[in-house]
Amino acid sequence: MRSSSTASALRLLAFLAVVAALYAGRPFLVPVCMAGLLALLLGPLVSWFQRRLRLPRIPAVLGSITFATALLVLLGWFLVREGAVLAEELPAYRENFQQRVAALRGMTKPIADVSTKIEDVKRDVEAAASEPAEEEATDADAGAQQPAPPVDKAPAPEPEPEPVQVEPTLMERVSPFLESIATLGAVLILALFLLIYAPSLRDRIVQVLGPGNLSITTQALDEATGRVSSYLFTTLMLNAAYGIPVGIGLHLIGMPGAIFFGLAATLLRFIPYVGPWTGAALPILFSLAVFPTWGPTLGILGLFLVLELITENVVEPLLYGKSSGLSTFAVLLAAFFWAWLWGGPGLVLAVPLTLCLAVAGRYIPELSFLHVLLAADPSREHHTHFFRRIMAFDGDGARRLAARHVEERGPVGLLDDVVLPALALAEQERRAGTVDASRQRFLHGEMRRLLDGVLVEPPAEADSGRERASRRGARRIAIVPSDAPGDGLAARALGQLVARQEPGTVVLSPRRLVAEHVAELTEMDPSLLVVVALPPAGAERSSGLLKRLRARFPNTRLVLLAWSRTNIEPEPGAEPEELADRVVHTAAEALAAVRPASSREPVAHLP
C-alpha cells in the first residue's frame, strides 16, 4: 500500500514537472511545434515536386517554403489592407451603431429595472440587520463617562502631482509587430531545415527513442506523423471550403468587406471551439454599425448557424473519418489545457499535440492510459490486445477475444482486424529481434489452432486440391506465400476463406523455395494466382517471386495481397502494379478479386 501511494506521488510530481517545463519552455517550444506542423503540412507538396517535377529534395523544399511564404505574405497584406479600409469606414456608421445600442438598452431595460429593485431590497435588508441594539444607559454610567482627550489633527496630505503621460516611442509601437515577424521567420527557417533533413532526423529519433525496439518506435512515429499530416491537410481543405460560402453569403447580404470576413473565418477555424464563433462574431458585430435595420444582422447570424450545423454534423464526419481518431472529450480537454499553458498558440497546437499523445499511449505501455482517455474508440485496436495476450502466453484469452470478434465482424473481419495485423506486428518484431523464439512458436501455433477452429474448413494440400478441382470442374486457384513466416499463416487464413467459394483452392507451403513453387504450379496449371506478403516491405520482398511467376505464367491472372491498414502506395522500386494484375490491401478486397467476373459483387470495406 505504501509503495503504491509512493508511486502515485512520484507520477504526480513527474506530471507537474513536465507541465512546468512546458510552461517555462514556451518561447522555445511554440516556434518548434509550429515549424513541425508547417513541415508536416508541406510534406505532401515536397513529395509532389519530387515525383511530378523530378526535382531533387533541396530544390523541392525551397520551392515549397517559397510558396508557403508568399501565401502567408499575401494573406497578411490583404487582411491588413482590408482591415484598415473597414476601420476608416467605421466612423461613418457611428449613428447607426448608437441607435442599435440604444435599442438594445431599451430591450434590456425591464431586466435592468428588476435587477435594480432586487439590489434596493437587498440593501434595505442589510441595513436593517446592521443597526445596533438600543443600549440601556444609567445615570451612574453617564456620570462615569469621561470626556475624550483632544486629538491633534494630522495635516492634510499634499496632493500628488498627476503622472506625466509619455507618448510611446516608434520602437515601442512597432516592437510587437517586429517580434511577430521574427517568430514567423524563425518558424519558416526551422521548417525549411526540418523538411531538408527529414529522413535523417527520422532515423535519429528512432535510434534515440527505441534502440531496443526499433520496429515499434518506427511504427509509432510513422502513425503519429501520418495522422497529424492527414488532420492538417483535411482541416486546411475544410476551412478553405468553409470560407467560400461565408464570403458569398455576406456579399449577397450586402456586407462591406465580405472577402475579408470570409478569409478571417477560414483562418480562425484552425482554433478549436473558440475560432468558429469568433469568426462569426466579427461580421455580426460589424453589421450592427453598418445596417440601420435588424434584418441583415439576423441573416448573417442565420448564415453562420446553417454553415456550422452542416459542417459539424455532415461535412466533418464525412471528411475526417478516422484521420484524427480523438474523442470529442479529448479535443475539448486539450483545447482548455493547451490554451491555459501556451495561450493562443496552444489552441492552434491542441489537436496535433493531443494526437501525438494518443499515439504514444497506444505504443508505450506506461502511457496506455492516454490512449484510453484520448482515443475515439480505443477498443477497436483488437490486434494489439490479441498480440499482447499471445506475448503473455495467454492462448485462452486470445481465442476468446477472437471468438467475440468473429461474432461481431465475421471471419473476414477477423482476418482484417485481428489476424493479419497481428501477424504483421509479429513480423516487425521478429525482424527487429525483440521477440524470442519461444513466443514466435507459441504465436504461430495459437494462430493455426485459431484458424482451424474458427474457419472450420482446412485448406487443401496440393495433391488433394488438384484432384478436387478436376473432379468438380472448379477453378484452380493457388495461394502462394512470400518468404516471411507470417506470410504462410496469412496465406493459410486466406485460403480457408477462399476455399468456401472455390473448392479448387490450393495453399502452397511457405517452407519451399521459389523454384519449387514454380515447378509445383507448372504441374497444377492454375487459372488464378494470389501472392500474400505482409509488411514490412511486403511488396518489395515479393517482387522476386512475382517476376518468376509472371515470366512462367504470362497469361494467368496474378493478384498480390500486400496487406495494410490503409491503402498505402507500394514501396518504391517494387513496381507491383507492373508485375501483378491487381494489388489489394485487405482480405475483403482479396476475396472480391478472386471471384469470377460474372459473379463479383461489391464488397463493403471494413472499417
Coordinates of C-alpha atoms in Angstrom, one line a residue:
M1 CA 0.0 0.0 0.0
R2 CA 2.8 2.4 0.9
S3 CA 4.7 1.6 -2.3
S4 CA 1.5 2.2 -4.3
S5 CA 1.0 5.6 -2.7
T6 CA 4.7 6.5 -3.3
A7 CA 4.4 5.5 -6.9
S8 CA 1.3 7.7 -7.3
A9 CA 3.1 10.6 -5.7
L10 CA 6.1 10.2 -8.0
R11 CA 3.8 10.1 -11.0
L12 CA 2.1 13.3 -9.9
L13 CA 5.4 15.0 -9.3
A14 CA 6.6 13.9 -12.7
F15 CA 3.4 15.3 -14.3
L16 CA 3.8 18.6 -12.6
A17 CA 7.5 18.8 -13.6
V18 CA 6.6 18.2 -17.2
V19 CA 3.9 20.8 -17.1
A20 CA 6.3 23.3 -15.5
A21 CA 8.9 22.6 -18.1
L22 CA 6.4 23.1 -20.9
Y23 CA 5.3 26.4 -19.4
A24 CA 8.9 27.6 -18.9
G25 CA 9.9 26.5 -22.4
R26 CA 7.1 28.2 -24.2
P27 CA 9.3 30.8 -26.0
F28 CA 11.3 27.9 -27.5
L29 CA 8.7 25.1 -27.8
V30 CA 5.9 27.0 -29.5
P31 CA 8.0 28.0 -32.6
V32 CA 9.4 24.5 -32.8
C33 CA 6.0 22.9 -32.7
M34 CA 4.7 25.4 -35.3
A35 CA 7.6 24.6 -37.6
G36 CA 6.9 20.9 -37.2
L37 CA 3.2 21.4 -38.2
L38 CA 4.2 23.5 -41.2
A39 CA 6.7 20.8 -42.2
L40 CA 4.1 18.1 -42.0
L41 CA 1.7 20.3 -43.9
L42 CA 4.2 21.0 -46.7
G43 CA 5.5 17.4 -46.8
P44 CA 3.0 16.2 -49.4
L45 CA 3.8 19.3 -51.6
V46 CA 7.5 18.5 -51.4
S47 CA 6.8 14.9 -52.4
W48 CA 4.7 16.2 -55.3
F49 CA 7.5 18.4 -56.5
Q50 CA 9.9 15.4 -56.3
R51 CA 7.6 13.0 -58.0
R52 CA 5.9 15.1 -60.7
L53 CA 8.6 17.7 -61.5
R54 CA 11.6 15.3 -60.8
L55 CA 13.2 17.9 -58.6
P56 CA 15.9 17.0 -56.0
R57 CA 14.9 17.3 -52.4
I58 CA 16.5 20.6 -51.6
P59 CA 15.0 22.5 -54.6
A60 CA 11.6 20.9 -53.8
V61 CA 11.8 22.0 -50.2
L62 CA 12.9 25.5 -51.2
G63 CA 10.0 25.7 -53.7
S64 CA 7.5 24.6 -51.0
I65 CA 8.8 27.1 -48.5
T66 CA 8.8 29.9 -51.0
F67 CA 5.2 29.0 -51.9
A68 CA 4.2 29.0 -48.2
T69 CA 6.0 32.3 -47.5
A70 CA 4.4 34.0 -50.5
L71 CA 1.0 32.8 -49.5
L72 CA 1.4 34.0 -45.9
V73 CA 2.7 37.4 -47.0
L74 CA -0.2 37.7 -49.5
L75 CA -2.8 36.8 -46.8
G76 CA -1.3 39.1 -44.3
W77 CA -1.1 42.0 -46.7
F78 CA -4.7 41.5 -47.8
L79 CA -6.0 41.3 -44.2
V80 CA -4.1 44.4 -43.1
R81 CA -5.3 46.4 -46.1
E82 CA -8.9 45.4 -45.9
G83 CA -8.9 45.8 -42.1
A84 CA -7.6 49.3 -42.4
V85 CA -10.3 50.2 -45.0
L86 CA -13.0 48.8 -42.7
A87 CA -11.6 50.8 -39.8
E88 CA -11.6 54.0 -41.8
E89 CA -15.3 53.4 -42.8
L90 CA -16.4 52.6 -39.2
P91 CA -16.8 56.3 -38.0
A92 CA -19.4 56.8 -40.8
Y93 CA -21.6 54.2 -39.2
R94 CA -21.4 55.7 -35.7
E95 CA -25.0 56.9 -35.8
N96 CA -26.3 53.5 -36.7
F97 CA -24.3 51.9 -34.0
Q98 CA -25.5 54.3 -31.4
Q99 CA -29.1 53.7 -32.4
R100 CA -28.5 49.9 -32.1
V101 CA -27.0 50.3 -28.7
A102 CA -29.9 52.4 -27.6
A103 CA -32.4 49.9 -28.9
L104 CA -30.6 47.1 -27.1
R105 CA -30.7 49.1 -23.9
G106 CA -34.5 49.6 -24.4
M107 CA -34.9 45.8 -24.9
T108 CA -33.0 45.1 -21.7
K109 CA -34.5 47.9 -19.6
P110 CA -37.1 45.7 -17.9
I111 CA -34.4 43.2 -16.9
A112 CA -32.3 46.1 -15.6
D113 CA -35.2 47.6 -13.6
V114 CA -35.9 44.2 -11.9
S115 CA -32.2 43.9 -11.1
T116 CA -32.2 47.4 -9.6
K117 CA -35.2 46.7 -7.4
I118 CA -33.7 43.5 -6.2
E119 CA -30.5 45.4 -5.3
D120 CA -32.5 48.0 -3.4
V121 CA -34.3 45.4 -1.3
K122 CA -31.0 43.7 -0.6
R123 CA -29.5 46.9 0.7
D124 CA -32.6 47.6 2.9
V125 CA -32.3 44.1 4.5
E126 CA -28.6 44.5 5.1
A127 CA -29.1 48.0 6.7
A128 CA -31.8 46.7 9.0
A129 CA -29.7 43.8 10.1
S130 CA -26.7 46.0 10.9
E131 CA -28.5 48.6 13.2
P132 CA -27.0 48.5 16.7
A133 CA -29.3 47.3 19.5
E134 CA -30.6 50.0 22.0
E135 CA -28.3 50.3 24.9
E136 CA -29.7 50.9 28.5
A137 CA -27.9 54.0 29.9
T138 CA -27.9 54.7 33.6
D139 CA -27.1 57.9 35.4
A140 CA -24.1 56.3 37.1
D141 CA -22.8 55.1 33.8
A142 CA -23.4 58.5 32.3
G143 CA -21.5 60.2 35.1
A144 CA -18.7 57.8 34.9
Q145 CA -18.0 58.7 31.3
Q146 CA -15.0 61.0 30.9
P147 CA -14.6 63.4 28.0
A148 CA -12.2 62.1 25.5
P149 CA -8.9 63.9 25.3
P150 CA -8.5 66.2 22.3
V151 CA -6.9 64.6 19.3
D152 CA -4.4 66.5 17.3
K153 CA -5.5 66.7 13.7
A154 CA -2.9 65.5 11.2
P155 CA -2.0 67.9 8.5
A156 CA -3.9 67.3 5.2
P157 CA -1.7 65.4 2.8
E158 CA -0.4 67.4 -0.1
P159 CA -2.0 66.4 -3.4
E160 CA 0.3 64.2 -5.5
P161 CA 1.2 65.6 -8.9
E162 CA -0.6 63.8 -11.8
P163 CA 1.7 61.5 -13.7
V164 CA 3.0 62.8 -16.9
Q165 CA 1.7 60.9 -19.9
V166 CA 4.7 59.8 -22.0
E167 CA 3.9 59.0 -25.6
P168 CA 5.3 55.6 -26.7
T169 CA 8.3 55.8 -29.0
L170 CA 8.3 54.4 -32.5
M171 CA 10.3 51.4 -31.4
E172 CA 7.8 50.6 -28.6
R173 CA 4.9 50.8 -31.2
V174 CA 6.5 48.5 -33.7
S175 CA 8.2 46.1 -31.4
P176 CA 5.2 43.7 -31.1
F177 CA 5.0 43.7 -34.9
L178 CA 8.7 43.1 -35.3
E179 CA 8.6 40.3 -32.7
S180 CA 5.8 38.5 -34.6
I181 CA 7.8 38.9 -37.8
A182 CA 10.9 37.4 -36.1
T183 CA 8.9 34.5 -34.8
L184 CA 7.4 33.8 -38.2
G185 CA 10.8 33.9 -39.8
A186 CA 12.2 31.5 -37.2
V187 CA 9.3 29.1 -37.9
L188 CA 9.9 29.2 -41.6
I189 CA 13.7 28.7 -41.3
L190 CA 13.2 25.8 -38.9
A191 CA 10.5 24.2 -41.1
L192 CA 13.0 24.5 -44.0
F193 CA 15.6 22.5 -42.2
L194 CA 13.1 20.0 -40.9
L195 CA 12.0 19.3 -44.5
I196 CA 15.5 19.1 -45.9
Y197 CA 16.8 16.7 -43.2
A198 CA 13.5 14.9 -42.5
P199 CA 14.8 11.4 -43.4
S200 CA 18.0 11.8 -41.3
L201 CA 16.0 13.3 -38.4
R202 CA 13.5 10.4 -38.5
D203 CA 16.3 7.9 -38.3
R204 CA 18.0 9.7 -35.4
I205 CA 14.7 10.0 -33.5
V206 CA 14.1 6.3 -33.9
Q207 CA 17.6 5.4 -32.7
V208 CA 17.3 7.7 -29.7
L209 CA 13.8 6.6 -28.6
G210 CA 13.8 3.0 -29.5
P211 CA 17.3 1.4 -29.6
G212 CA 15.9 -1.9 -28.4
N213 CA 12.6 -1.8 -30.1
L214 CA 13.1 -0.2 -33.5
S215 CA 10.0 -1.6 -35.2
I216 CA 7.5 -0.3 -32.6
T217 CA 9.2 3.1 -32.5
T218 CA 9.2 3.3 -36.3
Q219 CA 5.6 2.3 -36.4
A220 CA 4.6 4.8 -33.7
L221 CA 6.5 7.7 -35.4
D222 CA 5.0 6.9 -38.8
E223 CA 1.5 6.7 -37.4
A224 CA 1.9 10.0 -35.5
T225 CA 3.2 11.9 -38.4
G226 CA 0.7 10.4 -40.8
R227 CA -2.3 11.1 -38.6
V228 CA -1.2 14.7 -37.9
S229 CA -0.4 15.3 -41.6
S230 CA -3.8 13.9 -42.6
Y231 CA -5.6 16.0 -40.0
L232 CA -3.8 19.2 -41.0
F233 CA -4.5 18.7 -44.7
T234 CA -8.1 17.8 -44.1
T235 CA -8.5 20.8 -41.8
L236 CA -6.9 23.1 -44.4
M237 CA -9.2 21.9 -47.2
L238 CA -12.3 22.1 -45.0
N239 CA -11.6 25.6 -43.7
A240 CA -10.8 26.8 -47.2
A241 CA -14.1 25.4 -48.4
Y242 CA -15.9 26.9 -45.4
G243 CA -14.7 30.5 -46.1
I244 CA -16.1 30.5 -49.7
P245 CA -19.8 30.3 -48.8
V246 CA -19.2 32.7 -45.9
G247 CA -17.8 35.3 -48.3
I248 CA -20.5 34.7 -50.9
G249 CA -23.3 34.8 -48.3
L250 CA -22.0 38.1 -46.8
H251 CA -21.7 39.6 -50.3
L252 CA -25.3 38.7 -51.1
I253 CA -26.5 40.2 -47.8
G254 CA -24.6 43.4 -48.7
M255 CA -21.9 43.3 -46.0
P256 CA -18.9 45.5 -46.7
G257 CA -15.6 43.6 -46.7
A258 CA -17.2 40.2 -47.4
I259 CA -14.0 38.7 -48.7
F260 CA -12.1 39.9 -45.6
F261 CA -14.6 38.3 -43.2
G262 CA -14.7 35.1 -45.2
L263 CA -10.9 34.8 -45.1
A264 CA -10.9 35.7 -41.4
A265 CA -13.5 32.9 -40.8
T266 CA -11.2 30.5 -42.7
L267 CA -8.2 31.3 -40.6
L268 CA -10.0 31.4 -37.3
R269 CA -11.5 27.9 -37.8
F270 CA -8.0 26.5 -37.2
I271 CA -8.6 27.3 -33.5
P272 CA -10.9 24.6 -32.0
Y273 CA -14.2 25.7 -30.5
V274 CA -13.3 29.4 -30.0
G275 CA -12.3 30.1 -33.6
P276 CA -15.5 29.4 -35.5
W277 CA -17.7 31.6 -33.2
T278 CA -15.1 34.3 -33.2
G279 CA -15.2 34.3 -37.0
A280 CA -18.9 34.6 -36.8
A281 CA -18.9 37.4 -34.1
L282 CA -16.8 39.7 -36.2
P283 CA -19.3 40.3 -39.1
I284 CA -22.3 40.1 -36.7
L285 CA -20.9 43.0 -34.6
F286 CA -19.8 45.0 -37.6
S287 CA -23.3 44.6 -39.1
L288 CA -24.8 46.4 -36.1
A289 CA -22.9 49.5 -37.2
V290 CA -23.4 49.1 -40.9
F291 CA -27.1 48.4 -41.3
P292 CA -29.9 50.5 -39.9
T293 CA -32.3 47.5 -39.5
W294 CA -32.1 44.1 -37.8
G295 CA -32.7 42.1 -41.0
P296 CA -29.1 41.8 -42.3
T297 CA -27.8 41.1 -38.8
L298 CA -30.2 38.2 -38.4
G299 CA -29.4 37.0 -41.9
I300 CA -25.7 36.9 -41.0
L301 CA -26.5 35.0 -37.8
G302 CA -28.6 32.5 -39.7
L303 CA -25.9 32.1 -42.3
F304 CA -23.3 31.1 -39.7
L305 CA -25.7 28.8 -37.9
V306 CA -26.6 26.9 -41.0
L307 CA -23.0 26.6 -42.1
E308 CA -21.9 25.4 -38.7
L309 CA -24.7 22.8 -38.4
I310 CA -23.9 21.4 -41.9
T311 CA -20.1 21.5 -41.3
E312 CA -20.1 19.9 -37.8
N313 CA -22.8 17.3 -38.5
V314 CA -22.3 16.3 -42.1
V315 CA -19.0 17.5 -43.7
E316 CA -16.6 17.0 -40.8
P317 CA -17.7 13.4 -40.0
L318 CA -17.5 12.6 -43.7
L319 CA -14.1 14.2 -44.3
Y320 CA -12.3 13.5 -41.1
G321 CA -13.4 9.9 -40.6
K322 CA -10.5 8.3 -38.7
S323 CA -7.9 10.9 -39.6
S324 CA -7.9 12.3 -36.1
G325 CA -9.0 9.4 -34.0
L326 CA -9.7 11.6 -31.0
S327 CA -12.8 11.7 -28.9
T328 CA -14.8 14.9 -28.5
F329 CA -14.0 15.0 -24.8
A330 CA -10.3 14.7 -25.7
V331 CA -10.4 17.7 -28.1
L332 CA -12.3 19.8 -25.6
L333 CA -9.9 18.9 -22.8
A334 CA -6.9 19.5 -25.0
A335 CA -8.2 22.9 -26.0
F336 CA -8.5 24.0 -22.4
F337 CA -5.2 22.6 -21.3
W338 CA -3.0 23.9 -24.1
A339 CA -4.7 27.3 -24.1
W340 CA -4.1 27.6 -20.4
L341 CA -0.5 26.5 -20.9
W342 CA 0.5 28.4 -24.1
G343 CA -2.3 30.8 -24.7
G344 CA -3.5 31.4 -28.3
P345 CA -0.7 29.3 -30.0
G346 CA -1.7 26.4 -27.7
L347 CA -5.2 26.4 -29.1
V348 CA -3.8 26.0 -32.6
L349 CA -1.5 23.2 -31.5
A350 CA -4.0 21.5 -29.2
V351 CA -5.3 18.8 -31.6
P352 CA -2.0 17.8 -33.2
L353 CA -0.2 17.6 -29.9
T354 CA -3.0 15.5 -28.4
L355 CA -2.9 13.2 -31.4
C356 CA 0.8 12.6 -30.7
L357 CA 0.0 11.8 -27.0
A358 CA -2.7 9.4 -28.0
V359 CA -0.3 7.5 -30.4
A360 CA 2.3 7.4 -27.6
G361 CA -0.2 5.9 -25.3
R362 CA -1.0 3.2 -27.8
Y363 CA 2.6 2.1 -28.3
I364 CA 4.1 2.8 -24.8
P365 CA 2.7 0.5 -22.1
E366 CA 3.4 3.0 -19.3
L367 CA 1.3 5.6 -21.1
S368 CA -1.5 3.4 -22.2
F369 CA -4.0 5.4 -20.1
L370 CA -3.5 8.3 -22.6
H371 CA -4.8 6.1 -25.4
V372 CA -7.8 5.0 -23.3
L373 CA -8.6 8.6 -22.4
L374 CA -8.0 10.3 -25.7
A375 CA -8.7 7.8 -28.5
A376 CA -12.1 8.0 -30.2
D377 CA -12.6 4.2 -29.9
P378 CA -9.7 2.5 -28.1
S379 CA -11.5 -0.8 -28.1
R380 CA -11.0 -1.1 -31.9
E381 CA -7.3 -1.9 -31.6
H382 CA -8.2 -5.6 -31.3
H383 CA -5.0 -6.9 -32.9
T384 CA -2.8 -5.2 -30.2
H385 CA -4.8 -6.8 -27.4
F386 CA -4.6 -10.1 -29.2
F387 CA -0.8 -9.7 -29.7
R388 CA -0.3 -8.8 -26.1
R389 CA -2.2 -11.9 -25.0
I390 CA -0.1 -14.1 -27.2
M391 CA 3.1 -12.5 -25.9
A392 CA 2.0 -13.2 -22.4
F393 CA 1.3 -16.9 -23.4
D394 CA -2.4 -16.4 -22.7
G395 CA -3.8 -18.6 -25.5
D396 CA -7.2 -18.9 -24.0
G397 CA -7.6 -15.2 -23.7
A398 CA -6.5 -14.6 -27.3
R399 CA -9.0 -17.2 -28.5
R400 CA -11.9 -15.7 -26.5
L401 CA -11.1 -12.3 -28.0
A402 CA -11.0 -13.7 -31.5
A403 CA -14.3 -15.6 -30.9
R404 CA -16.0 -12.4 -29.8
H405 CA -14.7 -10.6 -32.8
V406 CA -16.0 -13.3 -35.2
E407 CA -19.5 -13.0 -33.7
E408 CA -19.4 -9.2 -34.3
R409 CA -17.5 -8.9 -37.6
G410 CA -17.5 -12.4 -39.1
P411 CA -14.5 -14.4 -40.5
V412 CA -13.4 -11.7 -42.9
G413 CA -13.4 -9.1 -40.2
L414 CA -11.3 -11.4 -38.0
L415 CA -8.7 -11.6 -40.7
D416 CA -8.6 -7.9 -41.5
D417 CA -8.9 -6.6 -37.9
V418 CA -7.0 -9.2 -35.9
V419 CA -5.1 -12.0 -37.7
L420 CA -3.4 -10.1 -40.5
P421 CA -2.4 -7.0 -38.4
A422 CA -1.2 -9.3 -35.5
L423 CA 0.9 -11.3 -38.0
A424 CA 2.3 -8.1 -39.5
L425 CA 3.2 -6.8 -36.0
A426 CA 4.9 -10.1 -35.2
E427 CA 6.9 -10.0 -38.4
Q428 CA 8.1 -6.5 -37.5
E429 CA 9.1 -7.7 -34.0
R430 CA 10.9 -10.7 -35.5
R431 CA 12.9 -8.6 -37.9
A432 CA 13.8 -6.2 -35.0
G433 CA 14.9 -9.2 -32.8
T434 CA 12.6 -8.2 -29.9
V435 CA 10.5 -11.4 -29.8
D436 CA 12.2 -14.6 -28.7
A437 CA 11.8 -17.9 -30.5
S438 CA 9.5 -19.4 -27.9
R439 CA 7.0 -16.6 -28.3
Q440 CA 7.2 -16.9 -32.1
R441 CA 6.5 -20.6 -31.9
F442 CA 3.6 -20.0 -29.5
L443 CA 2.2 -17.3 -31.7
H444 CA 2.3 -19.5 -34.8
G445 CA 0.8 -22.5 -33.0
E446 CA -2.0 -20.5 -31.5
M447 CA -2.8 -18.9 -34.8
R448 CA -3.1 -22.3 -36.5
R449 CA -5.4 -23.6 -33.8
L450 CA -7.4 -20.4 -34.0
L451 CA -7.8 -20.5 -37.8
D452 CA -8.7 -24.2 -37.9
G453 CA -11.2 -23.7 -35.0
V454 CA -12.9 -20.6 -36.4
L455 CA -12.8 -21.1 -40.1
V456 CA -13.5 -24.8 -39.8
E457 CA -12.6 -25.9 -43.4
P458 CA -8.9 -26.6 -43.7
P459 CA -7.1 -25.6 -46.9
A460 CA -6.4 -28.2 -49.4
E461 CA -3.0 -29.7 -49.9
A462 CA -1.6 -29.6 -53.4
D463 CA -2.5 -33.1 -54.4
S464 CA -6.0 -33.2 -53.0
G465 CA -6.7 -29.7 -54.3
R466 CA -5.8 -30.8 -57.8
E467 CA -8.0 -33.9 -57.5
R468 CA -10.9 -31.9 -56.1
A469 CA -10.6 -29.2 -58.7
S470 CA -10.5 -31.7 -61.6
R471 CA -13.3 -33.7 -60.1
R472 CA -15.8 -30.9 -59.6
G473 CA -14.7 -28.8 -62.6
A474 CA -13.8 -25.9 -60.3
R475 CA -11.3 -23.2 -61.0
R476 CA -7.7 -23.9 -59.9
I477 CA -6.7 -21.1 -57.5
A478 CA -3.2 -21.2 -56.0
I479 CA -2.3 -19.0 -53.0
V480 CA 1.4 -18.5 -52.7
P481 CA 3.0 -17.1 -49.5
S482 CA 6.1 -14.9 -49.7
D483 CA 9.3 -15.6 -47.8
A484 CA 8.3 -14.4 -44.2
P485 CA 7.0 -16.9 -41.6
G486 CA 3.9 -14.8 -41.1
D487 CA 3.1 -14.9 -44.9
G488 CA 2.5 -18.7 -44.6
L489 CA -0.1 -18.2 -41.9
A490 CA -1.7 -15.3 -43.7
A491 CA -1.9 -17.4 -46.9
R492 CA -3.4 -20.3 -44.9
A493 CA -6.1 -18.0 -43.4
L494 CA -7.0 -16.5 -46.8
G495 CA -7.1 -20.0 -48.3
Q496 CA -9.6 -21.2 -45.8
L497 CA -11.9 -18.3 -46.7
V498 CA -11.4 -18.7 -50.5
A499 CA -12.0 -22.5 -50.3
R500 CA -15.5 -21.9 -49.1
Q501 CA -16.4 -20.4 -52.5
E502 CA -13.7 -22.1 -54.7
P503 CA -13.2 -25.8 -53.9
G504 CA -10.1 -26.0 -56.1
T505 CA -8.1 -23.6 -53.9
V506 CA -4.6 -24.7 -53.0
V507 CA -2.3 -23.1 -50.5
L508 CA 1.4 -23.7 -51.1
S509 CA 3.9 -24.4 -48.3
P510 CA 5.9 -21.4 -47.0
R511 CA 8.9 -23.7 -46.5
R512 CA 9.6 -24.2 -50.2
L513 CA 11.9 -22.3 -52.4
V514 CA 10.7 -20.1 -55.3
A515 CA 11.9 -22.7 -57.8
E516 CA 9.9 -25.4 -56.0
H517 CA 6.8 -23.2 -56.1
V518 CA 7.2 -22.6 -59.8
A519 CA 7.6 -26.3 -60.5
E520 CA 4.5 -27.3 -58.5
L521 CA 2.4 -24.5 -60.1
T522 CA 3.6 -25.6 -63.5
E523 CA 2.2 -29.1 -62.8
M524 CA -1.0 -27.6 -61.4
D525 CA -1.6 -25.0 -64.2
P526 CA -3.7 -22.6 -62.1
S527 CA -6.2 -20.2 -63.5
L528 CA -5.6 -17.6 -60.8
L529 CA -2.5 -16.9 -58.6
V530 CA -2.7 -15.0 -55.3
V531 CA 0.6 -13.9 -53.7
V532 CA 0.4 -13.0 -50.0
A533 CA 3.0 -10.6 -48.4
L534 CA 2.8 -8.8 -45.1
P535 CA 4.6 -5.7 -44.0
P536 CA 7.2 -4.5 -43.5
A537 CA 8.1 -4.1 -47.2
G538 CA 5.7 -6.8 -48.3
A539 CA 5.5 -5.7 -51.9
E540 CA 9.3 -5.2 -52.1
R541 CA 10.1 -8.7 -50.6
S542 CA 7.6 -10.4 -53.0
S543 CA 9.0 -8.7 -56.2
G544 CA 11.3 -11.6 -57.0
L545 CA 8.5 -14.2 -56.6
L546 CA 6.2 -12.0 -58.7
K547 CA 8.7 -11.7 -61.5
R548 CA 9.3 -15.5 -61.6
L549 CA 5.5 -16.2 -61.6
R550 CA 4.8 -13.6 -64.3
A551 CA 7.6 -14.9 -66.5
R552 CA 6.3 -18.5 -66.1
F553 CA 2.6 -17.7 -66.3
P554 CA 2.2 -14.7 -68.5
N555 CA -1.5 -15.3 -69.3
T556 CA -2.6 -16.2 -65.8
R557 CA -4.3 -13.6 -63.6
L558 CA -2.0 -12.6 -60.8
V559 CA -3.2 -10.9 -57.6
L560 CA -0.9 -9.5 -54.8
L561 CA -2.3 -9.2 -51.3
A562 CA 0.1 -6.6 -49.7
W563 CA -1.8 -6.1 -46.5
S564 CA -2.0 -2.7 -45.0
R565 CA -4.4 -0.9 -42.6
T566 CA -4.6 1.9 -45.1
N567 CA -4.3 1.6 -48.9
I568 CA -0.8 3.0 -49.0
E569 CA 1.2 3.3 -52.1
P570 CA 3.6 0.4 -52.8
E571 CA 7.3 0.7 -51.9
P572 CA 9.5 2.4 -54.4
G573 CA 11.3 0.0 -56.7
A574 CA 8.9 -2.9 -56.1
E575 CA 6.6 -2.0 -59.1
P576 CA 3.9 -4.4 -58.0
E577 CA 1.3 -2.9 -60.4
E578 CA 3.5 -3.9 -63.4
L579 CA 4.0 -7.4 -62.0
A580 CA 0.5 -8.1 -60.7
D581 CA -2.8 -7.6 -62.4
R582 CA -4.2 -6.3 -59.2
V583 CA -2.8 -5.2 -55.8
V584 CA -5.2 -5.5 -52.9
H585 CA -4.6 -4.4 -49.3
T586 CA -7.3 -6.3 -47.2
A587 CA -8.7 -9.8 -47.1
A588 CA -12.1 -8.4 -48.2
E589 CA -10.5 -6.9 -51.3
A590 CA -8.7 -10.2 -52.0
L591 CA -12.0 -12.2 -51.8
A592 CA -13.6 -9.8 -54.2
A593 CA -10.6 -10.1 -56.6
V594 CA -10.7 -14.0 -56.7
R595 CA -14.4 -14.1 -57.5
P596 CA -15.2 -14.9 -61.2
A597 CA -16.0 -11.7 -63.2
S598 CA -19.6 -12.9 -63.8
S599 CA -20.4 -13.3 -60.1
R600 CA -18.5 -10.4 -58.5
E601 CA -20.4 -8.2 -56.2
P602 CA -19.3 -5.1 -54.4
V603 CA -17.6 -5.9 -51.1
A604 CA -18.0 -3.4 -48.2
H605 CA -14.7 -2.2 -47.0
L606 CA -14.2 -3.0 -43.3
P607 CA -13.5 0.0 -41.1

